[in-house]
Amino acid sequence: MTRLRFDEVDWDDDNRHALRHGVSPEAIEILLRGGPSVSAVRSGERTPDVPRYAATGWVGAKRLLVIFEFRTYVGGADPESPEEPVLVRPISARWLD
């Protein structure tokens, strides 16, 4: 299985609502870093030009679904690095079982 390639998970006040279904940030990060199944899904109404993806997989004994976007920031977090960091931004998450 191909792992998602990203540098970090992007958390801020705008996407903390992803946690409202009783899923912790730790569970979301475990899933995203653990090689989930990923497929493209329909983009949101507010950002129709931003591709969104669904990641599903097991966290412990429970199945988890996370909807997310990829983000990059020009210039990167490290001014010495020529590459832009790739961030995964969770949009929503819920337990499937």
mmCIF file with all atom_site columns, C-alpha atoms in Angstrom:
data_model
loop_
_atom_site.group_PDB
_atom_site.id
_atom_site.type_symbol
_atom_site.label_atom_id
_atom_site.label_alt_id
_atom_site.label_comp_id
_atom_site.label_asym_id
_atom_site.label_entity_id
_atom_site.label_seq_id
_atom_site.pdbx_PDB_ins_code
_atom_site.Cartn_x
_atom_site.Cartn_y
_atom_site.Cartn_z
_atom_site.occupancy
_atom_site.B_iso_or_equiv
_atom_site.pdbx_formal_charge
_atom_site.auth_seq_id
_atom_site.auth_comp_id
_atom_site.auth_asym_id
_atom_site.auth_atom_id
_atom_site.pdbx_PDB_model_num
ATOM 1  C CA . MET A 1 1  ? 0.000   0.000  0.000  1.00 0.00 ? 1  MET A CA 1
ATOM 2  C CA . THR A 1 2  ? 1.322   3.463  -0.877 1.00 0.00 ? 2  THR A CA 1
ATOM 3  C CA . ARG A 1 3  ? 1.693   5.827  2.041  1.00 0.00 ? 3  ARG A CA 1
ATOM 4  C CA . LEU A 1 4  ? 0.478   9.417  1.884  1.00 0.00 ? 4  LEU A CA 1
ATOM 5  C CA . ARG A 1 5  ? 3.433   11.722 1.426  1.00 0.00 ? 5  ARG A CA 1
ATOM 6  C CA . PHE A 1 6  ? 3.232   14.860 3.512  1.00 0.00 ? 6  PHE A CA 1
ATOM 7  C CA . ASP A 1 7  ? 5.331   16.803 5.985  1.00 0.00 ? 7  ASP A CA 1
ATOM 8  C CA . GLU A 1 8  ? 2.788   17.572 8.693  1.00 0.00 ? 8  GLU A CA 1
ATOM 9  C CA . VAL A 1 9  ? -0.880  17.802 9.574  1.00 0.00 ? 9  VAL A CA 1
ATOM 10 C CA . ASP A 1 10 ? -2.290  21.331 9.374  1.00 0.00 ? 10 ASP A CA 1
ATOM 11 C CA . TRP A 1 11 ? -4.362  22.166 12.466 1.00 0.00 ? 11 TRP A CA 1
ATOM 12 C CA . ASP A 1 12 ? -5.839  25.572 13.237 1.00 0.00 ? 12 ASP A CA 1
ATOM 13 C CA . ASP A 1 13 ? -9.050  27.086 14.595 1.00 0.00 ? 13 ASP A CA 1
ATOM 14 C CA . ASP A 1 14 ? -10.772 26.764 11.208 1.00 0.00 ? 14 ASP A CA 1
ATOM 15 C CA . ASN A 1 15 ? -10.479 22.993 10.942 1.00 0.00 ? 15 ASN A CA 1
ATOM 16 C CA . ARG A 1 16 ? -10.869 21.987 14.607 1.00 0.00 ? 16 ARG A CA 1
ATOM 17 C CA . HIS A 1 17 ? -14.530 21.272 13.745 1.00 0.00 ? 17 HIS A CA 1
ATOM 18 C CA . ALA A 1 18 ? -13.209 18.083 12.151 1.00 0.00 ? 18 ALA A CA 1
ATOM 19 C CA . LEU A 1 19 ? -13.132 16.788 15.742 1.00 0.00 ? 19 LEU A CA 1
ATOM 20 C CA . ARG A 1 20 ? -16.832 17.294 16.499 1.00 0.00 ? 20 ARG A CA 1
ATOM 21 C CA . HIS A 1 21 ? -17.705 13.638 15.828 1.00 0.00 ? 21 HIS A CA 1
ATOM 22 C CA . GLY A 1 22 ? -15.656 12.381 18.770 1.00 0.00 ? 22 GLY A CA 1
ATOM 23 C CA . VAL A 1 23 ? -12.438 11.705 16.848 1.00 0.00 ? 23 VAL A CA 1
ATOM 24 C CA . SER A 1 24 ? -9.218  12.931 18.449 1.00 0.00 ? 24 SER A CA 1
ATOM 25 C CA . PRO A 1 25 ? -6.417  14.695 16.537 1.00 0.00 ? 25 PRO A CA 1
ATOM 26 C CA . GLU A 1 26 ? -4.156  11.783 17.518 1.00 0.00 ? 26 GLU A CA 1
ATOM 27 C CA . ALA A 1 27 ? -6.488  9.219  15.906 1.00 0.00 ? 27 ALA A CA 1
ATOM 28 C CA . ILE A 1 28 ? -6.642  11.297 12.706 1.00 0.00 ? 28 ILE A CA 1
ATOM 29 C CA . GLU A 1 29 ? -2.857  11.554 12.530 1.00 0.00 ? 29 GLU A CA 1
ATOM 30 C CA . ILE A 1 30 ? -2.409  7.825  13.229 1.00 0.00 ? 30 ILE A CA 1
ATOM 31 C CA . LEU A 1 31 ? -4.704  7.027  10.312 1.00 0.00 ? 31 LEU A CA 1
ATOM 32 C CA . LEU A 1 32 ? -3.083  9.493  7.902  1.00 0.00 ? 32 LEU A CA 1
ATOM 33 C CA . ARG A 1 33 ? 0.447   8.313  8.734  1.00 0.00 ? 33 ARG A CA 1
ATOM 34 C CA . GLY A 1 34 ? -0.479  4.622  8.746  1.00 0.00 ? 34 GLY A CA 1
ATOM 35 C CA . GLY A 1 35 ? -1.121  3.958  5.062  1.00 0.00 ? 35 GLY A CA 1
ATOM 36 C CA . PRO A 1 36 ? -4.895  4.401  4.676  1.00 0.00 ? 36 PRO A CA 1
ATOM 37 C CA . SER A 1 37 ? -6.914  3.689  1.552  1.00 0.00 ? 37 SER A CA 1
ATOM 38 C CA . VAL A 1 38 ? -7.381  7.024  -0.253 1.00 0.00 ? 38 VAL A CA 1
ATOM 39 C CA . SER A 1 39 ? -9.812  8.120  -2.949 1.00 0.00 ? 39 SER A CA 1
ATOM 40 C CA . ALA A 1 40 ? -10.847 11.441 -4.466 1.00 0.00 ? 40 ALA A CA 1
ATOM 41 C CA . VAL A 1 41 ? -14.197 12.882 -3.359 1.00 0.00 ? 41 VAL A CA 1
ATOM 42 C CA . ARG A 1 42 ? -16.324 15.846 -4.366 1.00 0.00 ? 42 ARG A CA 1
ATOM 43 C CA . SER A 1 43 ? -14.912 19.237 -3.355 1.00 0.00 ? 43 SER A CA 1
ATOM 44 C CA . GLY A 1 44 ? -16.704 21.458 -0.878 1.00 0.00 ? 44 GLY A CA 1
ATOM 45 C CA . GLU A 1 45 ? -19.122 24.195 -1.871 1.00 0.00 ? 45 GLU A CA 1
ATOM 46 C CA . ARG A 1 46 ? -16.931 26.965 -0.436 1.00 0.00 ? 46 ARG A CA 1
ATOM 47 C CA . THR A 1 47 ? -13.803 25.724 -2.203 1.00 0.00 ? 47 THR A CA 1
ATOM 48 C CA . PRO A 1 48 ? -14.905 23.934 -5.394 1.00 0.00 ? 48 PRO A CA 1
ATOM 49 C CA . ASP A 1 49 ? -11.454 24.300 -6.975 1.00 0.00 ? 49 ASP A CA 1
ATOM 50 C CA . VAL A 1 50 ? -9.607  22.542 -4.122 1.00 0.00 ? 50 VAL A CA 1
ATOM 51 C CA . PRO A 1 51 ? -9.421  18.738 -4.510 1.00 0.00 ? 51 PRO A CA 1
ATOM 52 C CA . ARG A 1 52 ? -10.562 16.732 -1.493 1.00 0.00 ? 52 ARG A CA 1
ATOM 53 C CA . TYR A 1 53 ? -9.814  13.152 -0.562 1.00 0.00 ? 53 TYR A CA 1
ATOM 54 C CA . ALA A 1 54 ? -11.216 10.465 1.712  1.00 0.00 ? 54 ALA A CA 1
ATOM 55 C CA . ALA A 1 55 ? -8.888  8.301  3.789  1.00 0.00 ? 55 ALA A CA 1
ATOM 56 C CA . THR A 1 56 ? -10.197 5.172  5.478  1.00 0.00 ? 56 THR A CA 1
ATOM 57 C CA . GLY A 1 57 ? -8.485  2.618  7.615  1.00 0.00 ? 57 GLY A CA 1
ATOM 58 C CA . TRP A 1 58 ? -8.161  1.050  11.026 1.00 0.00 ? 58 TRP A CA 1
ATOM 59 C CA . VAL A 1 59 ? -7.109  2.828  14.186 1.00 0.00 ? 59 VAL A CA 1
ATOM 60 C CA . GLY A 1 60 ? -6.943  0.150  16.814 1.00 0.00 ? 60 GLY A CA 1
ATOM 61 C CA . ALA A 1 61 ? -10.145 -1.897 16.561 1.00 0.00 ? 61 ALA A CA 1
ATOM 62 C CA . LYS A 1 62 ? -12.195 0.865  14.898 1.00 0.00 ? 62 LYS A CA 1
ATOM 63 C CA . ARG A 1 63 ? -12.505 2.020  11.279 1.00 0.00 ? 63 ARG A CA 1
ATOM 64 C CA . LEU A 1 64 ? -12.035 5.737  10.667 1.00 0.00 ? 64 LEU A CA 1
ATOM 65 C CA . LEU A 1 65 ? -12.974 8.020  7.767  1.00 0.00 ? 65 LEU A CA 1
ATOM 66 C CA . VAL A 1 66 ? -11.119 11.322 7.303  1.00 0.00 ? 66 VAL A CA 1
ATOM 67 C CA . ILE A 1 67 ? -11.881 13.885 4.594  1.00 0.00 ? 67 ILE A CA 1
ATOM 68 C CA . PHE A 1 68 ? -8.851  16.046 3.872  1.00 0.00 ? 68 PHE A CA 1
ATOM 69 C CA . GLU A 1 69 ? -7.085  18.414 1.480  1.00 0.00 ? 69 GLU A CA 1
ATOM 70 C CA . PHE A 1 70 ? -3.441  18.834 0.607  1.00 0.00 ? 70 PHE A CA 1
ATOM 71 C CA . ARG A 1 71 ? -1.872  22.254 1.170  1.00 0.00 ? 71 ARG A CA 1
ATOM 72 C CA . THR A 1 72 ? 1.500   23.748 0.343  1.00 0.00 ? 72 THR A CA 1
ATOM 73 C CA . TYR A 1 73 ? 2.976   27.026 1.476  1.00 0.00 ? 73 TYR A CA 1
ATOM 74 C CA . VAL A 1 74 ? 5.291   28.901 -0.872 1.00 0.00 ? 74 VAL A CA 1
ATOM 75 C CA . GLY A 1 75 ? 8.647   29.530 0.688  1.00 0.00 ? 75 GLY A CA 1
ATOM 76 C CA . GLY A 1 76 ? 8.336   26.636 3.113  1.00 0.00 ? 76 GLY A CA 1
ATOM 77 C CA . ALA A 1 77 ? 8.669   26.619 6.861  1.00 0.00 ? 77 ALA A CA 1
ATOM 78 C CA . ASP A 1 78 ? 12.469  26.511 6.579  1.00 0.00 ? 78 ASP A CA 1
ATOM 79 C CA . PRO A 1 79 ? 13.929  29.382 4.530  1.00 0.00 ? 79 PRO A CA 1
ATOM 80 C CA . GLU A 1 80 ? 17.023  27.237 3.837  1.00 0.00 ? 80 GLU A CA 1
ATOM 81 C CA . SER A 1 81 ? 14.904  24.483 2.244  1.00 0.00 ? 81 SER A CA 1
ATOM 82 C CA . PRO A 1 82 ? 14.139  24.809 -1.486 1.00 0.00 ? 82 PRO A CA 1
ATOM 83 C CA . GLU A 1 83 ? 11.051  22.604 -1.209 1.00 0.00 ? 83 GLU A CA 1
ATOM 84 C CA . GLU A 1 84 ? 7.621   23.690 -0.101 1.00 0.00 ? 84 GLU A CA 1
ATOM 85 C CA . PRO A 1 85 ? 6.245   21.697 2.837  1.00 0.00 ? 85 PRO A CA 1
ATOM 86 C CA . VAL A 1 86 ? 3.224   19.564 1.986  1.00 0.00 ? 86 VAL A CA 1
ATOM 87 C CA . LEU A 1 87 ? 0.511   19.678 4.610  1.00 0.00 ? 87 LEU A CA 1
ATOM 88 C CA . VAL A 1 88 ? -2.560  17.505 5.067  1.00 0.00 ? 88 VAL A CA 1
ATOM 89 C CA . ARG A 1 89 ? -5.537  19.512 6.306  1.00 0.00 ? 89 ARG A CA 1
ATOM 90 C CA . PRO A 1 90 ? -8.329  17.419 7.875  1.00 0.00 ? 90 PRO A CA 1
ATOM 91 C CA . ILE A 1 91 ? -11.816 18.694 7.017  1.00 0.00 ? 91 ILE A CA 1
ATOM 92 C CA . SER A 1 92 ? -14.016 16.087 8.708  1.00 0.00 ? 92 SER A CA 1
ATOM 93 C CA . ALA A 1 93 ? -13.620 12.774 10.515 1.00 0.00 ? 93 ALA A CA 1
ATOM 94 C CA . ARG A 1 94 ? -15.917 10.125 11.919 1.00 0.00 ? 94 ARG A CA 1
ATOM 95 C CA . TRP A 1 95 ? -15.802 6.582  13.185 1.00 0.00 ? 95 TRP A CA 1
ATOM 96 C CA . LEU A 1 96 ? -17.425 4.061  10.846 1.00 0.00 ? 96 LEU A CA 1
ATOM 97 C CA . ASP A 1 97 ? -18.073 1.302  13.381 1.00 0.00 ? 97 ASP A CA 1
#
